[in-house]
Amino acid sequence: MARRRKRKTGPVKGLFLEAFRAGGGYYDFSLLFIVLLLVGVGLIMVYSTSYYSAVRFKGDSMYYLKRQGVLAFAGIIAMIFVSRVDYKILLKRVKNTTVRMPSLLLALSIVLQFYVLINGVDFNGAKRWISLGPLGTFQPSDFAKVAVIIYVAYMIHINPRALDRVGGFVRIMIPVMIDVALIAKENVSTAIVITLILGGMCFIASRNKKYFLFFILLGVLAVVAIFLFGEGFRMARFNSWKNVESDENAFQTLQGLYAIASGGLMGRGLGQSTQKLGYVPEAQNDWIFSIICEELGLVGACVIILAFLILLWRVFQIAVNSRELFGGMICVGVLVHVASQVLLNVAVVTNSIPATGVALPFISYGGTSVAMMLIEMGLALSVSYRIGTEQEGAVG
Amino acid sequence: MKTYHRRSILMGFLACCILTFFLIGRLYYLMIGRAEYYGVKVREVQERERSIKAARGKILDANGVELASNKSVSTISVIYNQVKQPEKVIDVLSKELELDREEVAKKVKKRSSREKIKANVDKTIADRIRNMQLEGVMVDEDYRRYYPYSTLASKVIGFTGSDNQGIIGLEVTYEDILRGKDGVIYTLTNAQGVEIKNTAEHRKEPIPGNDLQISIDLNMQMYAQQAAWKVRQEKQAKSVRIIMMNPNNGEIYAMVNEPEFDLNDPFTLVETDDANASTKQNETDKANSMTEQNETDKENTLTQQNETDNTKVMTEKEKNEKRNAMWRNSCISDTYEPGSTFKIITATAALSEHKVTVKDTFFCGGSRRVENRTIRCHKTSGHGAETFREGFMNSCNPVFMEVGERTGVANMFKWYKNLGLFEKTGVDVPGEASSIFHKQENVKAVELATMSFGQSIQITPLQLLRAVASVVNGGTLVTPHFGVRVISEKENRIKNLSYEEKSAKLDEETQSTMKELLEAVVAEGGGNKAYIEGYRIGGKTATSEKLPRGTGKYISSFLGIAPIDDPKVMALILIDEPQGVYYGGTIAAPVIRQVFENILPYMGIELAFKE
C-alpha cells in the first residue's frame, strides 16, 4: 500500500513510524488502532459487568478488571513484540533437529492438552486450566488456536497443491483433529472454533472446493448425530434453545435476552445495566455482549460489531496483500478465528443458535484468550510489516 | 497469495459480512421489535412490588360512632438472602410471635425470595421486632378490620376475610364504597432480591375507602340486643329477633339476631346447644391459643383436637354449614308464618275495600266452619258477640276469617301487592328471601280463611314491618335500609343515599282507623303488656305455631309502633321456640315495652299525656 507510506506525518509520529518501518514493509496502524480500541472497550465493559459480582464475591470492585488489565497489557506488549519479529522465523528448523517450529507448536499444544486433562484445574465443572501458581491460570486451548493457525498455514505453505486432493487435506487434518478431540473432551466450543479455523483455512487455500462439500455434510451429520444420540446434556441445550422462555436450563440465555431487550436504541447508559446485578450469571464472560446491548443500546452494539468488521477487513487486506502464502494463510487463520468467535458469540447471546460458550474476542473476561488473541494480531501486524515496498496492491 | 486465494478470502469475508448483517437484524428484532414484550417480562423479574395497603372505609352508626374500623397490624416476613444471623432471627421471631421454633426455623431456612412468618401481628410486637433491626426481617404495615362492639349487629354489619373483602352483610353490599385502592411501590432489585438504592422507584399512592354511615343507632341497637339476649335466656328460646325501623323513611335503627356472633372472630362457632358446650369450650380455647392465622391450619388442628378428645368430629362441610347458619340474618333471609300480626294486613284490605267497619258485629263460637273444615279460634271457648274493633283487639280468628271472606281473594291479593308483600323489600344487605303465597287461582275458601289470620303464607319479618309501616306512615311504601350516607374523607364530600318510595294507595280513613285499632290493642286488648304510661303506643301480638303443627314449637311475636298518632319508630320482635308460656302478648310485648321505655326518651319523644 504505497499510498499509506507516503502520508505526511508530524515529527514525533514520524519518528515512531520510522522505528516500525525498519522492516521495510508498512505497519497497519488501522488494525492496531482498532485492536486497541476493542481491548479498551473490553476492559471498560469487563469492569462494568463484573463490578457487582466483584464486590459481592471478591470484595474488590476492580478484581476482574485488574486481572484482565494485567493480561491485556502483557498481551499488547507481546503483540507489538511479535509484530516486530519476522514471522518467517517460524519456518525455521529447531536447532539441531529436523523439526520445524509449527509442528513443534502443535505438538506442544497436544501435550498441554493431555496435561490439562490429567492435571487441570477445575472451574465450574470443566477441567480447562493449568495452574501457574501465583501467575494465575492458563487455558491451553487458547494456545491451541494459535498453534493450529500456524501449523495449518505452514502445511499449506510447504505444499500448496496438496489441498487440491482429499488426501492432502486429510493429512493436514489428522494431527489437528487429535488436538481438537482432546479439547472437545472438556470444551466443545473451542473444538468447534478450531475445526472452523482448520476448515476455513484449507477451504480458502484449496483450488478444489468440491470435496469440502463432503466434509461439510459430514460435519452437519455429526452435529445432527450429537443432538439425536448424544448425551442428554447436548439434547438439553437444543431444547433450551427452542423453548428459551420455559426451559429452566435456559436461564442464562433468557436473562441475556432480557438484557438485550432492555437496551433499546440508545441503551440504559454505561454502568446502568440491571441484568448484570446477578441476573445474567458471570456477565463478564461469554454473555458480556448482552450487557453491552443493555448499556449501550442497539447503536453501541452495532458500533462494536462494526469495529470487528473493520478489524476483519484490515486482516483481510493484509492477507490478500501478503507477498507469500505462509503470511497470507496466517492472516486467513486469524480472520477465520476472530470471525467465527464473534459470529458464534453474538448468535448464542441472541439465541439464534443453541447455547455454546464462546468468548467475544478482546472483550469477554479471560486473560489467556485476550493475550492469545493479541498475539495473533501481532502475527497479522508482522505480516503487514513484511509486505515489501515493491508489493503491488492487487486487491484494494 | 495467488489470485484464487484472494478470491476465496473475499468470498469468506463477504460471508462474514452477510452473517454479521443477519445478526444485526436479529439484534434489531430483539432490541426494538421485542422490547415491549421482554420489557414486561424483565420487570416481573427485576421489580419488586411492595403494596401499600389502603385503609378500608369505616362503618359509622347514626351518630358517627365507629362500628367497623381498622386496626394497624403488621405482616412479618423474612428474605432468605438477607438473613445474616438465622439462629438469632429464629429465636427472636419464635419468641416474640409465640410460634413454634421448628416452624419458624423451617420458614427462615427456606430458600425463597420472601417467606411470610405471620400476618396480623399486633403493632406493639411488630414495632419491637422492627426496632431490633434484624437483617432480612421485613415488617410490613397492614390493616385489619376491627369491630369495636364485636357482637353488635353482627349479622347486619358483616365482616371481611383475610384479603379485607366483605364476606357477609353491609361489608358485602358496600364493598365498592368501603374498599380502598391499594397503592404499589415498584423498586428495582438485583437477582438476590435486594433493592437497588438510588434507582427511580415509581409508586402509586393508596386510596383509602369511603366511610359509610348507617342508620343503626348504637344505643338503640344495644338496648334491643340486650333485651333480646335477656328474653332468650329467660325463655330458653332458639333465637330472638328484633327489628326497629323508622316507619317514615325506612331507616333501620336496630336489627338484632340473637345469638349474635363475634365479628372479630367470625369463624368460631357459637354453639346454641348445651350438649356441645364442651366442644365449644375446646374450640374457643384452641382458637384463642391459635397463633397461625391460616384458616386451614386452624381447621386441621381443630379436627385433630376433636379427634383426640373423642368428641364429635365435625367435617369441614358440616362446619361450613354451621357457620353459614350462624352468620344468617334471619330478619331478612328467613320467612315465617306471621300469624296474628298479619291481621293488620287483612284489616287494612277490608277497611280499604269498605267490606267492614269497626262497628260491624261478629260472633265467635270458638271456631268457624269453612267449607267442610272447622277452623278454631285460639280461644276455644269463643269470644262471643264482638265488634270488628273488639275482634281486632282480641285477635279473634273467626272474625278475620269472615272479614277475609267478605273482602274476597282478588281484593286481598290486590292489597298484598299494594303493601309490597309480593316483592323483596330492597333492603341493602345481601340474602333477602322472597315471600311465599298461594297462587291466586288456587286460593279457595279454606286458604282464604287461613291467610286472613296470617297462616299458610310465608313472609320475612322485614316485609311485615314494611307493609305495616305504610299503613301508619301516611301510605308510603318505603325501602327499609341501613346505608344513609357515604363520606369521602379524601374528597371531603358527603353523598346521601336515596331509596325508592312508592305509594301504598291507602286512603286516610283506613289509615286513621288502623292506627286507632292498633292503639286499642295495646291500650285495652291483647297487647296491653306493651303499654307504657304516658305514651300512645300501637301494636299487635302474634303467636304462630311453627310447621309442622303439633310439635309445640311457636314463634311469639309483637309488633309495636310509637307514638301511634305520629309514628317515629316501630319495632318487631320474634321469639323463636320459647319454652313455657309462648303467647306473644305475654312474652313478646313486654320486651318491646322495655325497649320503648328506654329508647323513646332517648329519641326525644315526649310523653303524650300524664296520668
PDB file of C-alpha atoms in Angstrom, chain B residues 64-298:
ATOM      1  CA  GLY B  64     -70.939   8.803  63.869  1.00  0.00           C
ATOM      2  CA  VAL B  65     -69.700   6.146  66.284  1.00  0.00           C
ATOM      3  CA  GLU B  66     -67.359   3.676  64.586  1.00  0.00           C
ATOM      4  CA  LEU B  67     -68.932   0.273  64.279  1.00  0.00           C
ATOM      5  CA  ALA B  68     -66.287  -1.069  61.938  1.00  0.00           C
ATOM      6  CA  SER B  69     -62.825   0.409  61.708  1.00  0.00           C
ATOM      7  CA  ASN B  70     -59.273  -0.637  61.022  1.00  0.00           C
ATOM      8  CA  LYS B  71     -56.541  -1.748  63.293  1.00  0.00           C
ATOM      9  CA  SER B  72     -52.947  -1.265  62.297  1.00  0.00           C
ATOM     10  CA  VAL B  73     -51.310  -4.627  62.166  1.00  0.00           C
ATOM     11  CA  SER B  74     -48.129  -5.894  60.593  1.00  0.00           C
ATOM     12  CA  THR B  75     -47.031  -8.757  58.477  1.00  0.00           C
ATOM     13  CA  ILE B  76     -43.673 -10.234  59.434  1.00  0.00           C
ATOM     14  CA  SER B  77     -41.692 -11.959  56.732  1.00  0.00           C
ATOM     15  CA  VAL B  78     -38.103 -12.951  56.094  1.00  0.00           C
ATOM     16  CA  ILE B  79     -35.979 -12.600  52.996  1.00  0.00           C
ATOM     17  CA  TYR B  80     -33.706 -15.581  52.818  1.00  0.00           C
ATOM     18  CA  ASN B  81     -30.815 -13.908  51.048  1.00  0.00           C
ATOM     19  CA  GLN B  82     -30.634 -11.060  53.515  1.00  0.00           C
ATOM     20  CA  VAL B  83     -30.726 -13.029  56.721  1.00  0.00           C
ATOM     21  CA  LYS B  84     -27.264 -12.830  58.267  1.00  0.00           C
ATOM     22  CA  GLN B  85     -27.908 -14.435  61.620  1.00  0.00           C
ATOM     23  CA  PRO B  86     -30.531 -17.107  61.021  1.00  0.00           C
ATOM     24  CA  GLU B  87     -30.360 -18.541  64.543  1.00  0.00           C
ATOM     25  CA  LYS B  88     -30.932 -15.191  66.154  1.00  0.00           C
ATOM     26  CA  VAL B  89     -33.777 -14.429  63.759  1.00  0.00           C
ATOM     27  CA  ILE B  90     -35.410 -17.764  64.559  1.00  0.00           C
ATOM     28  CA  ASP B  91     -35.014 -17.174  68.294  1.00  0.00           C
ATOM     29  CA  VAL B  92     -36.453 -13.682  68.212  1.00  0.00           C
ATOM     30  CA  LEU B  93     -39.341 -14.432  65.894  1.00  0.00           C
ATOM     31  CA  SER B  94     -40.440 -17.610  67.616  1.00  0.00           C
ATOM     32  CA  LYS B  95     -40.309 -15.866  70.986  1.00  0.00           C
ATOM     33  CA  GLU B  96     -41.950 -12.607  70.019  1.00  0.00           C
ATOM     34  CA  LEU B  97     -44.604 -14.119  67.818  1.00  0.00           C
ATOM     35  CA  GLU B  98     -45.166 -17.073  70.132  1.00  0.00           C
ATOM     36  CA  LEU B  99     -44.661 -19.524  67.334  1.00  0.00           C
ATOM     37  CA  ASP B 100     -43.227 -22.995  67.329  1.00  0.00           C
ATOM     38  CA  ARG B 101     -39.479 -22.727  66.930  1.00  0.00           C
ATOM     39  CA  GLU B 102     -39.355 -25.577  64.433  1.00  0.00           C
ATOM     40  CA  GLU B 103     -41.940 -23.921  62.230  1.00  0.00           C
ATOM     41  CA  VAL B 104     -40.101 -20.613  62.223  1.00  0.00           C
ATOM     42  CA  ALA B 105     -36.791 -22.328  61.551  1.00  0.00           C
ATOM     43  CA  LYS B 106     -38.280 -24.109  58.568  1.00  0.00           C
ATOM     44  CA  LYS B 107     -39.522 -20.867  57.097  1.00  0.00           C
ATOM     45  CA  VAL B 108     -36.365 -18.881  57.799  1.00  0.00           C
ATOM     46  CA  LYS B 109     -34.209 -21.551  56.198  1.00  0.00           C
ATOM     47  CA  LYS B 110     -36.417 -21.960  53.186  1.00  0.00           C
ATOM     48  CA  ARG B 111     -34.798 -20.683  50.007  1.00  0.00           C
ATOM     49  CA  SER B 112     -37.472 -18.339  48.821  1.00  0.00           C
ATOM     50  CA  SER B 113     -37.414 -14.721  47.860  1.00  0.00           C
ATOM     51  CA  ARG B 114     -39.773 -13.919  50.665  1.00  0.00           C
ATOM     52  CA  GLU B 115     -41.380 -16.072  53.287  1.00  0.00           C
ATOM     53  CA  LYS B 116     -44.295 -14.873  55.374  1.00  0.00           C
ATOM     54  CA  ILE B 117     -43.888 -15.744  59.014  1.00  0.00           C
ATOM     55  CA  LYS B 118     -47.040 -14.255  60.468  1.00  0.00           C
ATOM     56  CA  ALA B 119     -49.752 -11.827  59.463  1.00  0.00           C
ATOM     57  CA  ASN B 120     -51.978  -9.672  61.645  1.00  0.00           C
ATOM     58  CA  VAL B 121     -49.258  -9.103  64.197  1.00  0.00           C
ATOM     59  CA  ASP B 122     -50.097  -6.563  66.825  1.00  0.00           C
ATOM     60  CA  LYS B 123     -48.480  -3.194  66.291  1.00  0.00           C
ATOM     61  CA  THR B 124     -46.573  -3.134  69.561  1.00  0.00           C
ATOM     62  CA  ILE B 125     -44.992  -6.523  68.901  1.00  0.00           C
ATOM     63  CA  ALA B 126     -44.246  -5.546  65.306  1.00  0.00           C
ATOM     64  CA  ASP B 127     -42.593  -2.327  66.437  1.00  0.00           C
ATOM     65  CA  ARG B 128     -40.480  -4.248  68.898  1.00  0.00           C
ATOM     66  CA  ILE B 129     -39.293  -6.570  66.145  1.00  0.00           C
ATOM     67  CA  ARG B 130     -38.651  -3.684  63.797  1.00  0.00           C
ATOM     68  CA  ASN B 131     -36.569  -1.879  66.386  1.00  0.00           C
ATOM     69  CA  MET B 132     -34.258  -4.854  66.680  1.00  0.00           C
ATOM     70  CA  GLN B 133     -33.270  -4.177  63.076  1.00  0.00           C
ATOM     71  CA  LEU B 134     -32.598  -7.783  62.242  1.00  0.00           C
ATOM     72  CA  GLU B 135     -31.228  -8.152  58.767  1.00  0.00           C
ATOM     73  CA  GLY B 136     -33.587  -9.928  56.425  1.00  0.00           C
ATOM     74  CA  VAL B 137     -36.656  -9.466  58.594  1.00  0.00           C
ATOM     75  CA  MET B 138     -39.363  -7.383  56.980  1.00  0.00           C
ATOM     76  CA  VAL B 139     -42.152  -5.721  58.895  1.00  0.00           C
ATOM     77  CA  ASP B 140     -44.930  -4.540  56.628  1.00  0.00           C
ATOM     78  CA  GLU B 141     -47.790  -2.398  57.764  1.00  0.00           C
ATOM     79  CA  ASP B 142     -51.214  -3.683  57.072  1.00  0.00           C
ATOM     80  CA  TYR B 143     -54.752  -3.041  58.161  1.00  0.00           C
ATOM     81  CA  ARG B 144     -57.081  -5.445  59.766  1.00  0.00           C
ATOM     82  CA  ARG B 145     -60.790  -4.910  60.096  1.00  0.00           C
ATOM     83  CA  TYR B 146     -61.750  -4.290  63.659  1.00  0.00           C
ATOM     84  CA  TYR B 147     -65.206  -4.176  65.181  1.00  0.00           C
ATOM     85  CA  PRO B 148     -65.158  -2.291  68.481  1.00  0.00           C
ATOM     86  CA  TYR B 149     -68.539  -3.668  69.575  1.00  0.00           C
ATOM     87  CA  SER B 150     -67.704  -7.239  68.486  1.00  0.00           C
ATOM     88  CA  THR B 151     -71.171  -8.810  68.551  1.00  0.00           C
ATOM     89  CA  LEU B 152     -73.200  -5.678  67.883  1.00  0.00           C
ATOM     90  CA  ALA B 153     -75.481  -6.148  64.874  1.00  0.00           C
ATOM     91  CA  SER B 154     -73.013  -8.776  63.706  1.00  0.00           C
ATOM     92  CA  LYS B 155     -75.256 -10.265  61.049  1.00  0.00           C
ATOM     93  CA  VAL B 156     -76.070  -6.848  59.642  1.00  0.00           C
ATOM     94  CA  ILE B 157     -72.611  -5.288  59.581  1.00  0.00           C
ATOM     95  CA  GLY B 158     -70.848  -8.437  58.496  1.00  0.00           C
ATOM     96  CA  PHE B 159     -67.128  -8.958  58.404  1.00  0.00           C
ATOM     97  CA  THR B 160     -64.251  -9.187  55.982  1.00  0.00           C
ATOM     98  CA  GLY B 161     -61.962 -12.018  55.024  1.00  0.00           C
ATOM     99  CA  SER B 162     -58.200 -12.180  55.101  1.00  0.00           C
ATOM    100  CA  ASP B 163     -57.958 -10.107  51.945  1.00  0.00           C
ATOM    101  CA  ASN B 164     -60.111  -7.447  53.578  1.00  0.00           C
ATOM    102  CA  GLN B 165     -63.010  -8.180  51.326  1.00  0.00           C
ATOM    103  CA  GLY B 166     -66.529  -8.257  52.688  1.00  0.00           C
ATOM    104  CA  ILE B 167     -67.930 -11.727  53.313  1.00  0.00           C
ATOM    105  CA  ILE B 168     -71.413 -11.031  54.653  1.00  0.00           C
ATOM    106  CA  GLY B 169     -73.710  -8.129  55.476  1.00  0.00           C
ATOM    107  CA  LEU B 170     -73.123  -4.466  54.768  1.00  0.00           C
ATOM    108  CA  GLU B 171     -69.437  -5.209  54.227  1.00  0.00           C
ATOM    109  CA  VAL B 172     -70.535  -7.016  51.079  1.00  0.00           C
ATOM    110  CA  THR B 173     -73.219  -4.601  49.870  1.00  0.00           C
ATOM    111  CA  TYR B 174     -70.966  -1.601  50.203  1.00  0.00           C
ATOM    112  CA  GLU B 175     -67.764  -3.359  49.179  1.00  0.00           C
ATOM    113  CA  ASP B 176     -67.112  -0.954  46.331  1.00  0.00           C
ATOM    114  CA  ILE B 177     -67.568   2.070  48.548  1.00  0.00           C
ATOM    115  CA  LEU B 178     -65.639   0.779  51.534  1.00  0.00           C
ATOM    116  CA  ARG B 179     -62.796  -0.832  49.665  1.00  0.00           C
ATOM    117  CA  GLY B 180     -59.793   1.342  49.125  1.00  0.00           C
ATOM    118  CA  LYS B 181     -57.365   1.007  46.287  1.00  0.00           C
ATOM    119  CA  ASP B 182     -54.029  -0.393  47.336  1.00  0.00           C
ATOM    120  CA  GLY B 183     -51.010   1.550  46.269  1.00  0.00           C
ATOM    121  CA  VAL B 184     -47.840  -0.021  44.942  1.00  0.00           C
ATOM    122  CA  ILE B 185     -44.164   0.801  45.159  1.00  0.00           C
ATOM    123  CA  TYR B 186     -42.134  -0.720  42.384  1.00  0.00           C
ATOM    124  CA  THR B 187     -38.451  -0.972  43.144  1.00  0.00           C
ATOM    125  CA  LEU B 188     -35.683  -2.476  41.098  1.00  0.00           C
ATOM    126  CA  THR B 189     -33.941  -5.339  42.764  1.00  0.00           C
ATOM    127  CA  ASN B 190     -30.880  -7.344  41.949  1.00  0.00           C
ATOM    128  CA  ALA B 191     -31.033 -11.091  41.489  1.00  0.00           C
ATOM    129  CA  GLN B 192     -30.796 -11.636  45.224  1.00  0.00           C
ATOM    130  CA  GLY B 193     -33.965  -9.631  45.689  1.00  0.00           C
ATOM    131  CA  VAL B 194     -32.118  -6.778  47.359  1.00  0.00           C
ATOM    132  CA  GLU B 195     -33.483  -3.426  46.406  1.00  0.00           C
ATOM    133  CA  ILE B 196     -31.133  -1.256  44.438  1.00  0.00           C
ATOM    134  CA  LYS B 197     -30.648   2.078  46.057  1.00  0.00           C
ATOM    135  CA  ASN B 198     -30.842   5.310  44.149  1.00  0.00           C
ATOM    136  CA  THR B 199     -32.922   3.939  41.359  1.00  0.00           C
ATOM    137  CA  ALA B 200     -36.089   5.654  40.370  1.00  0.00           C
ATOM    138  CA  GLU B 201     -38.938   3.863  42.058  1.00  0.00           C
ATOM    139  CA  HIS B 202     -42.357   4.584  40.807  1.00  0.00           C
ATOM    140  CA  ARG B 203     -45.228   4.410  43.184  1.00  0.00           C
ATOM    141  CA  LYS B 204     -48.945   4.549  43.143  1.00  0.00           C
ATOM    142  CA  GLU B 205     -50.424   6.057  46.252  1.00  0.00           C
ATOM    143  CA  PRO B 206     -53.120   4.075  48.033  1.00  0.00           C
ATOM    144  CA  ILE B 207     -56.622   5.496  48.011  1.00  0.00           C
ATOM    145  CA  PRO B 208     -58.471   4.865  51.263  1.00  0.00           C
ATOM    146  CA  GLY B 209     -62.022   3.610  51.057  1.00  0.00           C
ATOM    147  CA  ASN B 210     -65.016   5.809  51.767  1.00  0.00           C
ATOM    148  CA  ASP B 211     -66.773   5.755  55.101  1.00  0.00           C
ATOM    149  CA  LEU B 212     -70.324   4.552  55.305  1.00  0.00           C
ATOM    150  CA  GLN B 213     -72.768   5.991  57.775  1.00  0.00           C
ATOM    151  CA  ILE B 214     -75.647   3.693  58.537  1.00  0.00           C
ATOM    152  CA  SER B 215     -78.978   4.203  60.245  1.00  0.00           C
ATOM    153  CA  ILE B 216     -78.204   1.797  63.075  1.00  0.00           C
ATOM    154  CA  ASP B 217     -78.061   3.685  66.327  1.00  0.00           C
ATOM    155  CA  LEU B 218     -75.505   2.155  68.638  1.00  0.00           C
ATOM    156  CA  ASN B 219     -77.595   2.812  71.756  1.00  0.00           C
ATOM    157  CA  MET B 220     -80.850   1.582  70.325  1.00  0.00           C
ATOM    158  CA  GLN B 221     -79.149  -1.489  68.944  1.00  0.00           C
ATOM    159  CA  MET B 222     -77.566  -2.135  72.333  1.00  0.00           C
ATOM    160  CA  TYR B 223     -80.891  -1.784  74.161  1.00  0.00           C
ATOM    161  CA  ALA B 224     -82.555  -4.091  71.699  1.00  0.00           C
ATOM    162  CA  GLN B 225     -79.730  -6.571  71.699  1.00  0.00           C
ATOM    163  CA  GLN B 226     -79.649  -6.670  75.477  1.00  0.00           C
ATOM    164  CA  ALA B 227     -83.398  -7.155  75.670  1.00  0.00           C
ATOM    165  CA  ALA B 228     -83.250  -9.899  73.090  1.00  0.00           C
ATOM    166  CA  TRP B 229     -80.414 -11.618  74.910  1.00  0.00           C
ATOM    167  CA  LYS B 230     -82.290 -11.435  78.184  1.00  0.00           C
ATOM    168  CA  VAL B 231     -85.563 -12.807  76.881  1.00  0.00           C
ATOM    169  CA  ARG B 232     -83.735 -15.542  75.028  1.00  0.00           C
ATOM    170  CA  GLN B 233     -82.098 -16.605  78.292  1.00  0.00           C
ATOM    171  CA  GLU B 234     -85.368 -16.434  80.184  1.00  0.00           C
ATOM    172  CA  LYS B 235     -87.399 -18.291  77.632  1.00  0.00           C
ATOM    173  CA  GLN B 236     -84.636 -20.653  76.544  1.00  0.00           C
ATOM    174  CA  ALA B 237     -85.592 -19.644  73.053  1.00  0.00           C
ATOM    175  CA  LYS B 238     -83.833 -20.822  69.943  1.00  0.00           C
ATOM    176  CA  SER B 239     -83.398 -17.295  68.709  1.00  0.00           C
ATOM    177  CA  VAL B 240     -84.766 -13.818  69.242  1.00  0.00           C
ATOM    178  CA  ARG B 241     -85.027 -11.246  66.508  1.00  0.00           C
ATOM    179  CA  ILE B 242     -85.793  -7.573  66.898  1.00  0.00           C
ATOM    180  CA  ILE B 243     -86.084  -5.011  64.150  1.00  0.00           C
ATOM    181  CA  MET B 244     -86.564  -1.339  64.852  1.00  0.00           C
ATOM    182  CA  MET B 245     -87.287   0.937  61.972  1.00  0.00           C
ATOM    183  CA  ASN B 246     -88.278   4.465  61.264  1.00  0.00           C
ATOM    184  CA  PRO B 247     -91.615   3.906  59.516  1.00  0.00           C
ATOM    185  CA  ASN B 248     -91.401   7.224  57.717  1.00  0.00           C
ATOM    186  CA  ASN B 249     -88.256   6.650  55.706  1.00  0.00           C
ATOM    187  CA  GLY B 250     -87.309   3.016  56.206  1.00  0.00           C
ATOM    188  CA  GLU B 251     -84.127   3.692  58.183  1.00  0.00           C
ATOM    189  CA  ILE B 252     -83.447   0.701  60.353  1.00  0.00           C
ATOM    190  CA  TYR B 253     -82.363   1.729  63.845  1.00  0.00           C
ATOM    191  CA  ALA B 254     -81.643  -1.732  65.111  1.00  0.00           C
ATOM    192  CA  MET B 255     -81.664  -5.246  63.856  1.00  0.00           C
ATOM    193  CA  VAL B 256     -80.927  -7.961  66.341  1.00  0.00           C
ATOM    194  CA  ASN B 257     -80.453 -11.642  65.630  1.00  0.00           C
ATOM    195  CA  GLU B 258     -79.725 -13.158  69.000  1.00  0.00           C
ATOM    196  CA  PRO B 259     -77.493 -15.149  69.310  1.00  0.00           C
ATOM    197  CA  GLU B 260     -75.117 -12.810  67.603  1.00  0.00           C
ATOM    198  CA  PHE B 261     -71.522 -13.807  66.892  1.00  0.00           C
ATOM    199  CA  ASP B 262     -68.214 -12.069  67.420  1.00  0.00           C
ATOM    200  CA  LEU B 263     -67.293 -10.109  64.327  1.00  0.00           C
ATOM    201  CA  ASN B 264     -63.661 -10.084  65.400  1.00  0.00           C
ATOM    202  CA  ASP B 265     -63.643 -13.859  65.447  1.00  0.00           C
ATOM    203  CA  PRO B 266     -66.303 -14.826  62.965  1.00  0.00           C
ATOM    204  CA  PHE B 267     -65.093 -18.326  62.238  1.00  0.00           C
ATOM    205  CA  THR B 268     -65.511 -19.678  65.734  1.00  0.00           C
ATOM    206  CA  LEU B 269     -68.841 -21.373  66.052  1.00  0.00           C
ATOM    207  CA  VAL B 270     -71.193 -20.121  68.696  1.00  0.00           C
ATOM    208  CA  GLU B 271     -72.961 -23.241  69.881  1.00  0.00           C
ATOM    209  CA  THR B 272     -76.548 -22.913  70.918  1.00  0.00           C
ATOM    210  CA  ASP B 273     -76.826 -26.448  72.129  1.00  0.00           C
ATOM    211  CA  ASP B 274     -75.724 -27.050  75.695  1.00  0.00           C
ATOM    212  CA  ALA B 275     -74.701 -30.579  74.850  1.00  0.00           C
ATOM    213  CA  ASN B 276     -71.993 -29.129  72.696  1.00  0.00           C
ATOM    214  CA  ALA B 277     -70.778 -26.703  75.306  1.00  0.00           C
ATOM    215  CA  SER B 278     -67.632 -28.658  75.957  1.00  0.00           C
ATOM    216  CA  THR B 279     -66.818 -28.776  72.285  1.00  0.00           C
ATOM    217  CA  LYS B 280     -67.355 -25.088  72.102  1.00  0.00           C
ATOM    218  CA  GLN B 281     -65.029 -24.607  75.029  1.00  0.00           C
ATOM    219  CA  ASN B 282     -62.400 -26.609  73.232  1.00  0.00           C
ATOM    220  CA  GLU B 283     -62.800 -24.653  70.118  1.00  0.00           C
ATOM    221  CA  THR B 284     -62.666 -21.317  71.792  1.00  0.00           C
ATOM    222  CA  ASP B 285     -59.619 -22.237  73.799  1.00  0.00           C
ATOM    223  CA  LYS B 286     -57.942 -23.608  70.779  1.00  0.00           C
ATOM    224  CA  ALA B 287     -58.859 -20.622  68.717  1.00  0.00           C
ATOM    225  CA  ASN B 288     -57.503 -18.289  71.324  1.00  0.00           C
ATOM    226  CA  SER B 289     -54.207 -20.041  71.526  1.00  0.00           C
ATOM    227  CA  MET B 290     -54.076 -20.210  67.768  1.00  0.00           C
ATOM    228  CA  THR B 291     -51.114 -18.335  66.559  1.00  0.00           C
ATOM    229  CA  GLU B 292     -51.361 -19.349  62.997  1.00  0.00           C
ATOM    230  CA  GLN B 293     -53.694 -17.094  61.111  1.00  0.00           C
ATOM    231  CA  ASN B 294     -54.148 -19.518  58.341  1.00  0.00           C
ATOM    232  CA  GLU B 295     -57.678 -20.762  58.466  1.00  0.00           C
ATOM    233  CA  THR B 296     -56.971 -24.182  57.038  1.00  0.00           C
ATOM    234  CA  ASP B 297     -54.242 -24.803  59.566  1.00  0.00           C
ATOM    235  CA  LYS B 298     -56.663 -23.845  62.222  1.00  0.00           C
TER     236      LYS B 298
END
